[in-house]
PDB file of C-alpha atoms in Angstrom:
ATOM      1  CA  MET A 352     120.718  86.886  91.448  1.00  0.00           C
ATOM      2  CA  LYS A 353     119.275  88.439  94.526  1.00  0.00           C
ATOM      3  CA  GLU A 354     118.437  85.880  97.200  1.00  0.00           C
ATOM      4  CA  TYR A 355     114.789  85.955  98.254  1.00  0.00           C
ATOM      5  CA  ALA A 356     113.905  85.093 101.811  1.00  0.00           C
ATOM      6  CA  LEU A 357     111.190  82.618 100.924  1.00  0.00           C
ATOM      7  CA  SER A 358     111.180  81.146 104.389  1.00  0.00           C
ATOM      8  CA  LYS A 359     109.765  84.431 105.697  1.00  0.00           C
ATOM      9  CA  LEU A 360     106.693  84.122 103.493  1.00  0.00           C
ATOM     10  CA  ALA A 361     104.074  82.453 105.624  1.00  0.00           C
ATOM     11  CA  PHE A 362     101.130  81.874 103.323  1.00  0.00           C
ATOM     12  CA  ARG A 363      98.923  78.851 103.152  1.00  0.00           C
ATOM     13  CA  ASN A 364      99.464  76.252 100.453  1.00  0.00           C
ATOM     14  CA  THR A 365     103.194  76.784 100.131  1.00  0.00           C
ATOM     15  CA  ASN A 366     105.944  74.260 100.509  1.00  0.00           C
ATOM     16  CA  PRO A 367     108.359  74.570 103.410  1.00  0.00           C
ATOM     17  CA  PRO A 368     111.847  75.608 102.357  1.00  0.00           C
ATOM     18  CA  ASN A 369     114.142  72.649 101.849  1.00  0.00           C
ATOM     19  CA  ASP A 370     117.824  72.308 102.629  1.00  0.00           C
ATOM     20  CA  SER A 371     118.930  72.514  99.007  1.00  0.00           C
ATOM     21  CA  LEU A 372     120.073  75.959  98.001  1.00  0.00           C
ATOM     22  CA  SER A 373     118.093  76.568  94.849  1.00  0.00           C
ATOM     23  CA  ALA A 374     117.961  80.179  93.794  1.00  0.00           C
ATOM     24  CA  GLY A 375     116.078  82.279  91.339  1.00  0.00           C
ATOM     25  CA  PRO A 376     113.121  80.992  89.356  1.00  0.00           C
ATOM     26  CA  GLU A 377     113.491  77.408  90.554  1.00  0.00           C
ATOM     27  CA  ALA A 378     113.271  78.502  94.190  1.00  0.00           C
ATOM     28  CA  LEU A 379     109.993  80.302  93.522  1.00  0.00           C
ATOM     29  CA  ARG A 380     108.573  77.398  91.522  1.00  0.00           C
ATOM     30  CA  SER A 381     109.435  74.860  94.207  1.00  0.00           C
ATOM     31  CA  PHE A 382     108.124  77.114  96.983  1.00  0.00           C
ATOM     32  CA  PHE A 383     104.697  77.508  95.371  1.00  0.00           C
ATOM     33  CA  PHE A 384     104.479  74.061  93.725  1.00  0.00           C
ATOM     34  CA  PRO A 385     101.912  72.918  92.520  1.00  0.00           C
ATOM     35  CA  ARG A 386     100.228  76.322  92.482  1.00  0.00           C
ATOM     36  CA  GLN A 387     100.513  78.555  89.415  1.00  0.00           C
ATOM     37  CA  VAL A 388      98.385  81.450  90.687  1.00  0.00           C
ATOM     38  CA  LEU A 389      99.445  83.860  93.432  1.00  0.00           C
ATOM     39  CA  GLN A 390      97.385  86.249  95.465  1.00  0.00           C
ATOM     40  CA  ILE A 391      98.244  89.932  95.039  1.00  0.00           C
ATOM     41  CA  GLN A 392      99.510  90.061  98.612  1.00  0.00           C
ATOM     42  CA  GLU A 393     101.889  87.145  97.983  1.00  0.00           C
ATOM     43  CA  ALA A 394     103.316  88.768  94.854  1.00  0.00           C
ATOM     44  CA  ALA A 395     103.699  92.094  96.660  1.00  0.00           C
ATOM     45  CA  ARG A 396     105.560  90.486  99.528  1.00  0.00           C
ATOM     46  CA  ILE A 397     107.982  88.755  97.153  1.00  0.00           C
ATOM     47  CA  LEU A 398     108.654  92.146  95.556  1.00  0.00           C
ATOM     48  CA  GLY A 399     109.166  93.692  98.989  1.00  0.00           C
ATOM     49  CA  LEU A 400     106.114  95.939  98.721  1.00  0.00           C
ATOM     50  CA  GLY A 401     102.744  96.240 100.355  1.00  0.00           C
ATOM     51  CA  ARG A 402      99.636  95.314  98.386  1.00  0.00           C
ATOM     52  CA  GLU A 403      98.508  98.931  98.037  1.00  0.00           C
ATOM     53  CA  ALA A 404     101.998 100.066  97.007  1.00  0.00           C
ATOM     54  CA  LEU A 405     102.040  97.397  94.288  1.00  0.00           C
ATOM     55  CA  TYR A 406      98.665  98.580  92.952  1.00  0.00           C
ATOM     56  CA  LYS A 407      99.849 102.204  92.922  1.00  0.00           C
ATOM     57  CA  ARG A 408     103.077 101.389  91.097  1.00  0.00           C
ATOM     58  CA  ILE A 409     101.259  99.347  88.458  1.00  0.00           C
ATOM     59  CA  TRP A 410      98.665 102.113  88.042  1.00  0.00           C
ATOM     60  CA  ARG A 411     101.439 104.730  87.607  1.00  0.00           C
ATOM     61  CA  GLY A 412     103.223 102.489  85.113  1.00  0.00           C
ATOM     62  CA  ASP A 413     106.279 101.785  87.283  1.00  0.00           C
ATOM     63  CA  HIS A 414     105.776  98.007  87.079  1.00  0.00           C
ATOM     64  CA  SER A 415     105.061  95.986  83.966  1.00  0.00           C
ATOM     65  CA  LEU A 416     103.777  93.061  86.042  1.00  0.00           C
ATOM     66  CA  LYS A 417     100.406  91.890  84.744  1.00  0.00           C
ATOM     67  CA  ILE A 418      97.528  91.554  87.211  1.00  0.00           C
ATOM     68  CA  ARG A 419      94.673  89.377  85.979  1.00  0.00           C
ATOM     69  CA  LYS A 420      91.088  88.905  87.181  1.00  0.00           C
ATOM     70  CA  PHE A 421      89.008  85.820  87.811  1.00  0.00           C
ATOM     71  CA  PRO A 422      85.433  85.991  86.440  1.00  0.00           C
ATOM     72  CA  GLY A 423      84.194  87.012  89.907  1.00  0.00           C
ATOM     73  CA  GLY A 424      86.527  90.011  89.936  1.00  0.00           C
ATOM     74  CA  ARG A 425      89.184  88.666  92.300  1.00  0.00           C
ATOM     75  CA  GLN A 426      92.676  89.636  91.162  1.00  0.00           C
ATOM     76  CA  TYR A 427      95.725  87.400  90.882  1.00  0.00           C
ATOM     77  CA  VAL A 428      99.206  87.122  89.379  1.00  0.00           C
ATOM     78  CA  LEU A 429     100.483  84.099  87.478  1.00  0.00           C
ATOM     79  CA  LEU A 430     103.658  82.650  88.946  1.00  0.00           C
ATOM     80  CA  GLU A 431     105.364  82.611  85.533  1.00  0.00           C
ATOM     81  CA  ASP A 432     104.491  86.300  84.995  1.00  0.00           C
ATOM     82  CA  LEU A 433     106.094  87.159  88.330  1.00  0.00           C
ATOM     83  CA  ILE A 434     109.204  85.100  87.537  1.00  0.00           C
ATOM     84  CA  SER A 435     109.612  86.663  84.093  1.00  0.00           C
ATOM     85  CA  TYR A 436     109.163  90.121  85.617  1.00  0.00           C
ATOM     86  CA  LEU A 437     111.678  89.533  88.409  1.00  0.00           C
ATOM     87  CA  PHE A 438     114.405  87.897  86.388  1.00  0.00           C
ATOM     88  CA  SER A 439     114.242  90.135  83.326  1.00  0.00           C
ATOM     89  CA  ASN A 440     114.202  93.340  85.390  1.00  0.00           C
ATOM     90  CA  PRO A 441     117.696  94.783  86.005  1.00  0.00           C
ATOM     91  CA  LYS A 442     116.444  96.388  89.231  1.00  0.00           C
ATOM     92  CA  PHE A 443     116.336  92.921  90.811  1.00  0.00           C
ATOM     93  CA  GLN A 444     119.654  91.720  89.387  1.00  0.00           C
ATOM     94  CA  GLN A 445     122.640  91.685  91.700  1.00  0.00           C
ATOM     95  CA  GLU A 446     125.745  93.266  90.233  1.00  0.00           C
TER      96      GLU A 446
END
């Protein structure tokens, strides 16, 4: 699996990286614990994209990642949706 530089993500309400070397889905879950909802910008940064680039790729159909909306219209991504997208996509698998 590709290693993600979670320590470079500096968003509020995240856990500091610990010394244990967890990788993959468990690293993402522990980094965002107890949160289950990510802002679009957080998801884009994990994917290595800008927010606008993520929107464009989803609009064009390049990404199957599901973006949801709160009743007020604010958009978000579920952590489990992001994990299932990342770790089932061969583009993100290390050979």
